[in-house]
Coordinates of N, CA and C and ligand atoms in Angstrom, one line a residue:
M9 N 22.2 -1.8 10.5 CA 21.3 -2.3 9.4 C 21.0 -3.8 9.8
E10 N 19.8 -4.3 9.6 CA 19.4 -5.6 9.8 C 19.5 -6.4 8.4
L11 N 20.6 -7.1 8.2 CA 20.7 -7.8 7.0 C 21.2 -9.2 7.1
I12 N 20.7 -10.0 6.2 CA 21.3 -11.4 6.2 C 22.5 -11.3 5.2
N13 N 23.7 -11.7 5.8 CA 24.8 -11.6 5.0 C 25.4 -12.9 4.5
S14 N 25.0 -14.0 5.2 CA 25.4 -15.3 4.7 C 24.2 -16.2 4.9
H15 N 24.2 -17.3 4.0 CA 23.0 -18.2 4.1 C 23.6 -19.5 3.6
P16 N 23.2 -20.7 4.2 CA 23.8 -21.9 3.7 C 23.4 -22.3 2.3
V17 N 22.3 -21.9 1.7 CA 21.9 -22.3 0.4 C 22.0 -21.1 -0.6
L18 N 21.5 -20.0 -0.2 CA 21.4 -18.9 -1.1 C 22.7 -18.0 -1.1
E19 N 23.0 -17.3 -2.2 CA 24.0 -16.4 -2.3 C 23.4 -15.0 -2.5
F20 N 24.1 -14.1 -1.8 CA 23.6 -12.7 -1.9 C 24.6 -11.7 -2.6
S21 N 24.1 -10.9 -3.4 CA 25.0 -9.9 -4.0 C 24.2 -8.5 -3.8
H22 N 24.9 -7.5 -3.5 CA 24.3 -6.3 -3.2 C 24.9 -5.2 -4.3
G23 N 24.0 -4.2 -4.5 CA 24.5 -3.1 -5.4 C 25.4 -2.2 -4.5
E24 N 25.7 -1.0 -5.1 CA 26.5 0.0 -4.4 C 25.7 0.5 -3.2
R25 N 26.4 0.8 -2.2 CA 25.7 1.4 -1.0 C 25.4 2.8 -1.3
V26 N 24.2 3.3 -1.1 CA 23.7 4.6 -1.4 C 22.9 5.2 -0.2
T27 N 22.8 6.5 -0.3 CA 22.0 7.1 0.8 C 20.7 7.6 0.2
F28 N 19.7 7.6 1.0 CA 18.4 8.1 0.6 C 17.7 8.7 1.8
S29 N 16.6 9.4 1.7 CA 16.0 9.9 2.8 C 14.6 9.3 3.1
F30 N 14.3 9.2 4.4 CA 13.0 8.7 4.8 C 12.4 9.6 5.8
D31 N 11.3 10.3 5.4 CA 10.7 11.3 6.3 C 11.7 12.3 6.8
G32 N 12.7 12.7 5.9 CA 13.7 13.7 6.3 C 14.9 13.2 6.9
R33 N 15.0 11.9 7.2 CA 16.1 11.3 7.9 C 16.9 10.6 6.9
N34 N 18.2 10.7 6.9 CA 19.1 10.1 6.0 C 19.3 8.7 6.4
M35 N 19.2 7.7 5.4 CA 19.4 6.3 5.6 C 20.3 5.7 4.5
E36 N 20.8 4.5 4.7 CA 21.6 3.9 3.7 C 20.9 2.5 3.3
G37 N 21.1 2.3 2.0 CA 20.6 1.0 1.4 C 21.5 0.6 0.3
F38 N 21.1 -0.4 -0.5 CA 21.9 -0.9 -1.6 C 21.1 -0.6 -2.8
E39 N 21.8 0.1 -3.8 CA 21.1 0.4 -5.0 C 20.5 -0.8 -5.7
G40 N 19.3 -0.7 -6.1 CA 18.6 -1.8 -6.8 C 17.8 -2.7 -5.9
E41 N 18.1 -2.7 -4.6 CA 17.2 -3.4 -3.7 C 15.8 -2.8 -3.6
P42 N 14.7 -3.5 -3.3 CA 13.5 -2.8 -3.1 C 13.5 -1.8 -2.0
I43 N 12.8 -0.7 -2.2 CA 12.8 0.4 -1.1 C 12.4 -0.1 0.1
A44 N 11.4 -1.0 0.1 CA 10.8 -1.5 1.4 C 11.8 -2.4 2.1
M45 N 12.7 -3.0 1.4 CA 13.8 -3.9 2.0 C 14.8 -3.0 2.7
A46 N 15.2 -1.8 2.0 CA 16.1 -0.9 2.6 C 15.5 -0.3 3.9
L47 N 14.2 0.0 3.8 CA 13.6 0.6 5.0 C 13.5 -0.4 6.1
H48 N 13.2 -1.7 5.8 CA 13.1 -2.7 6.8 C 14.5 -2.9 7.5
A49 N 15.6 -2.9 6.7 CA 16.9 -3.1 7.2 C 17.3 -1.9 8.2
N50 N 16.7 -0.8 7.9 CA 16.9 0.4 8.8 C 15.9 0.5 9.9
G51 N 15.2 -0.6 10.2 CA 14.2 -0.7 11.3 C 12.9 0.0 11.1
V52 N 12.6 0.4 9.8 CA 11.3 1.0 9.6 C 10.3 0.0 9.2
K53 N 9.2 -0.1 9.9 CA 8.3 -1.2 9.7 C 6.9 -0.6 9.2
I54 N 6.6 0.7 9.4 CA 5.3 1.3 9.1 C 5.6 2.2 7.8
Y55 N 4.8 1.9 6.8 CA 5.0 2.5 5.5 C 3.9 3.5 5.2
R56 N 2.7 3.2 5.6 CA 1.5 4.2 5.4 C 0.5 4.0 6.4
H57 N -0.5 4.9 6.4 CA -1.6 4.9 7.2 C -2.9 4.9 6.4
T58 N -3.9 4.0 6.7 CA -5.0 3.9 5.8 C -5.8 5.1 5.7
P59 N -6.6 5.4 4.6 CA -7.4 6.6 4.5 C -8.5 6.7 5.4
E60 N -9.2 5.8 5.8 CA -10.3 6.0 6.7 C -10.0 5.9 8.2
M61 N -9.4 4.8 8.6 CA -9.2 4.5 10.1 C -7.7 4.9 10.5
R62 N -6.9 5.4 9.6 CA -5.5 5.7 9.9 C -4.7 4.6 10.5
R63 N -5.0 3.4 10.1 CA -4.3 2.2 10.6 C -3.0 2.1 9.9
T64 N -2.0 1.5 10.7 CA -0.7 1.4 10.1 C -0.6 0.3 9.2
R65 N 0.2 0.4 8.1 CA 0.5 -0.7 7.2 C 1.9 -0.8 6.9
G66 N 2.4 -2.1 6.6 CA 3.8 -2.3 6.3 C 3.8 -3.5 5.3
F67 N 4.8 -4.3 5.4 CA 4.8 -5.5 4.5 C 3.6 -6.3 4.5
F68 N 3.1 -6.8 3.5 CA 2.0 -7.8 3.4 C 2.5 -8.9 2.4
C69 N 2.2 -8.7 1.1 CA 2.6 -9.7 0.2 C 4.1 -9.7 -0.2
A70 N 4.6 -8.5 -0.3 CA 6.1 -8.3 -0.7 C 6.4 -8.7 -2.1
I71 N 5.3 -8.8 -3.0 CA 5.5 -9.1 -4.3 C 4.8 -8.2 -5.3
G72 N 4.3 -7.1 -4.8 CA 3.6 -6.1 -5.7 C 2.2 -6.4 -5.9
K73 N 1.5 -7.2 -5.1 CA 0.1 -7.5 -5.5 C -1.0 -7.0 -4.5
C74 N -0.5 -6.1 -3.6 CA -1.5 -5.5 -2.7 C -1.3 -4.1 -2.6
S75 N -1.7 -3.4 -1.7 CA -1.4 -1.9 -1.5 C -0.8 -1.6 -0.2
S76 N -0.4 -2.6 0.5 CA 0.1 -2.4 1.9 C 1.3 -1.5 2.0
C77 N 2.2 -1.6 1.0 CA 3.5 -0.8 1.1 C 3.4 0.5 0.3
F78 N 2.3 1.0 0.0 CA 2.2 2.2 -0.7 C 3.0 3.4 0.1
M79 N 3.8 4.1 -0.6 CA 4.5 5.2 0.0 C 4.6 6.3 -1.1
V80 N 5.0 7.5 -0.5 CA 5.3 8.6 -1.5 C 6.8 8.6 -1.8
V81 N 7.1 8.5 -3.0 CA 8.5 8.3 -3.5 C 8.8 9.5 -4.5
D82 N 9.7 10.3 -4.1 CA 10.0 11.5 -5.0 C 8.8 12.3 -5.4
G83 N 7.9 12.4 -4.4 CA 6.7 13.2 -4.6 C 5.5 12.5 -5.2
V84 N 5.7 11.3 -5.6 CA 4.7 10.5 -6.2 C 4.0 9.5 -5.2
P85 N 2.7 9.6 -5.0 CA 2.1 8.7 -4.0 C 1.8 7.3 -4.6
N86 N 1.4 6.5 -3.7 CA 1.0 5.1 -4.1 C 2.1 4.3 -4.9
V87 N 3.3 4.4 -4.5 CA 4.4 3.6 -5.1 C 4.5 2.4 -4.3
R88 N 4.5 1.2 -5.0 CA 4.6 -0.1 -4.3 C 6.1 -0.3 -4.0
T89 N 6.5 0.1 -2.8 CA 7.9 0.1 -2.4 C 8.5 -1.4 -2.3
C90 N 7.7 -2.4 -2.3 CA 8.2 -3.7 -2.2 C 8.8 -4.2 -3.6
V91 N 8.4 -3.5 -4.6 CA 9.0 -3.9 -5.9 C 9.6 -2.7 -6.7
T92 N 9.8 -1.6 -6.0 CA 10.5 -0.5 -6.7 C 11.9 -0.3 -6.2
P93 N 12.9 -0.4 -7.2 CA 14.2 -0.4 -6.8 C 14.7 0.9 -6.2
L94 N 15.5 0.8 -5.2 CA 16.1 2.0 -4.5 C 17.2 2.6 -5.4
K95 N 17.1 4.0 -5.4 CA 18.1 4.8 -6.2 C 18.8 5.8 -5.2
R96 N 20.0 6.2 -5.5 CA 20.7 7.2 -4.8 C 19.8 8.4 -4.7
G97 N 19.7 9.0 -3.5 CA 19.1 10.3 -3.3 C 17.6 10.3 -3.3
M98 N 17.0 9.1 -3.3 CA 15.5 9.1 -3.4 C 15.0 9.7 -2.1
M99 N 13.8 10.4 -2.2 CA 13.1 10.9 -1.1 C 11.8 10.1 -0.9
V100 N 11.9 9.3 0.2 CA 10.8 8.3 0.5 C 10.1 8.9 1.7
E101 N 8.7 8.9 1.7 CA 7.9 9.4 2.8 C 6.8 8.5 3.1
T102 N 6.4 8.5 4.4 CA 5.3 7.7 4.9 C 4.1 8.3 4.2
Q103 N 3.2 7.5 3.7 CA 1.9 8.0 3.0 C 0.8 7.9 4.0
T104 N 0.0 9.1 4.0 CA -1.2 9.1 4.9 C -2.4 9.2 3.9
G105 N -3.3 8.3 4.1 CA -4.5 8.3 3.2 C -4.2 7.8 1.8
R106 N -4.8 8.5 0.9 CA -4.6 8.1 -0.6 C -3.4 8.9 -1.2
G107 N -2.8 9.8 -0.4 CA -1.7 10.6 -0.9 C -2.0 11.7 -1.9
K108 N -1.1 12.6 -2.0 CA -1.3 13.7 -2.9 C -0.1 13.8 -3.7
I109 N -0.2 14.2 -5.0 CA 1.0 14.3 -5.8 C 1.7 15.6 -5.4
N110 N 3.0 15.5 -5.2 CA 3.8 16.7 -4.7 C 5.1 16.6 -5.4
L111 N 5.1 16.9 -6.8 CA 6.3 16.9 -7.6 C 7.1 18.1 -7.4
P112 N 8.4 18.1 -7.6 CA 9.2 19.3 -7.5 C 8.8 20.3 -8.6
S113 N 9.0 21.5 -8.3 CA 8.5 22.6 -9.2 C 9.1 22.5 -10.6
E114 N 10.4 22.0 -10.8 CA 11.1 21.9 -12.1 C 10.4 20.8 -13.0
V115 N 9.6 19.9 -12.3 CA 8.9 18.9 -13.1 C 7.6 19.3 -13.6
V116 N 6.9 20.2 -12.9 CA 5.5 20.5 -13.1 C 5.6 21.6 -14.3
Ligands
FES12 S1 3.6 -5.5 0.2 FE1 2.0 -6.0 -1.2 S2 2.3 -4.6 -2.9 FE2 4.1 -4.3 -1.5

């Protein structure tokens, strides 16, 4: 994992180490950190493909003010992963286009 563990001015605290899935692959992150940060630490830099041109997108603002980090999280598209906290067992998927709602059958 690519993480900053010490800094001369800032102090870091992490939540519990948890597993989640990204496009079917198991990954680890820290509970409560933004999903996009966990993906970045695991080397994932592409979060979605644009609707028209299928261009790749990743981090841009990192403060929840654009749409660059939209992903499908637990079947819900258009989740701003830079401001959404990671939870144990989350299913995170690369989003293509505008995304489709794909909720588990027990929710529908
Ligand atoms: S990177 Fe801009 S909203 Fe997430």
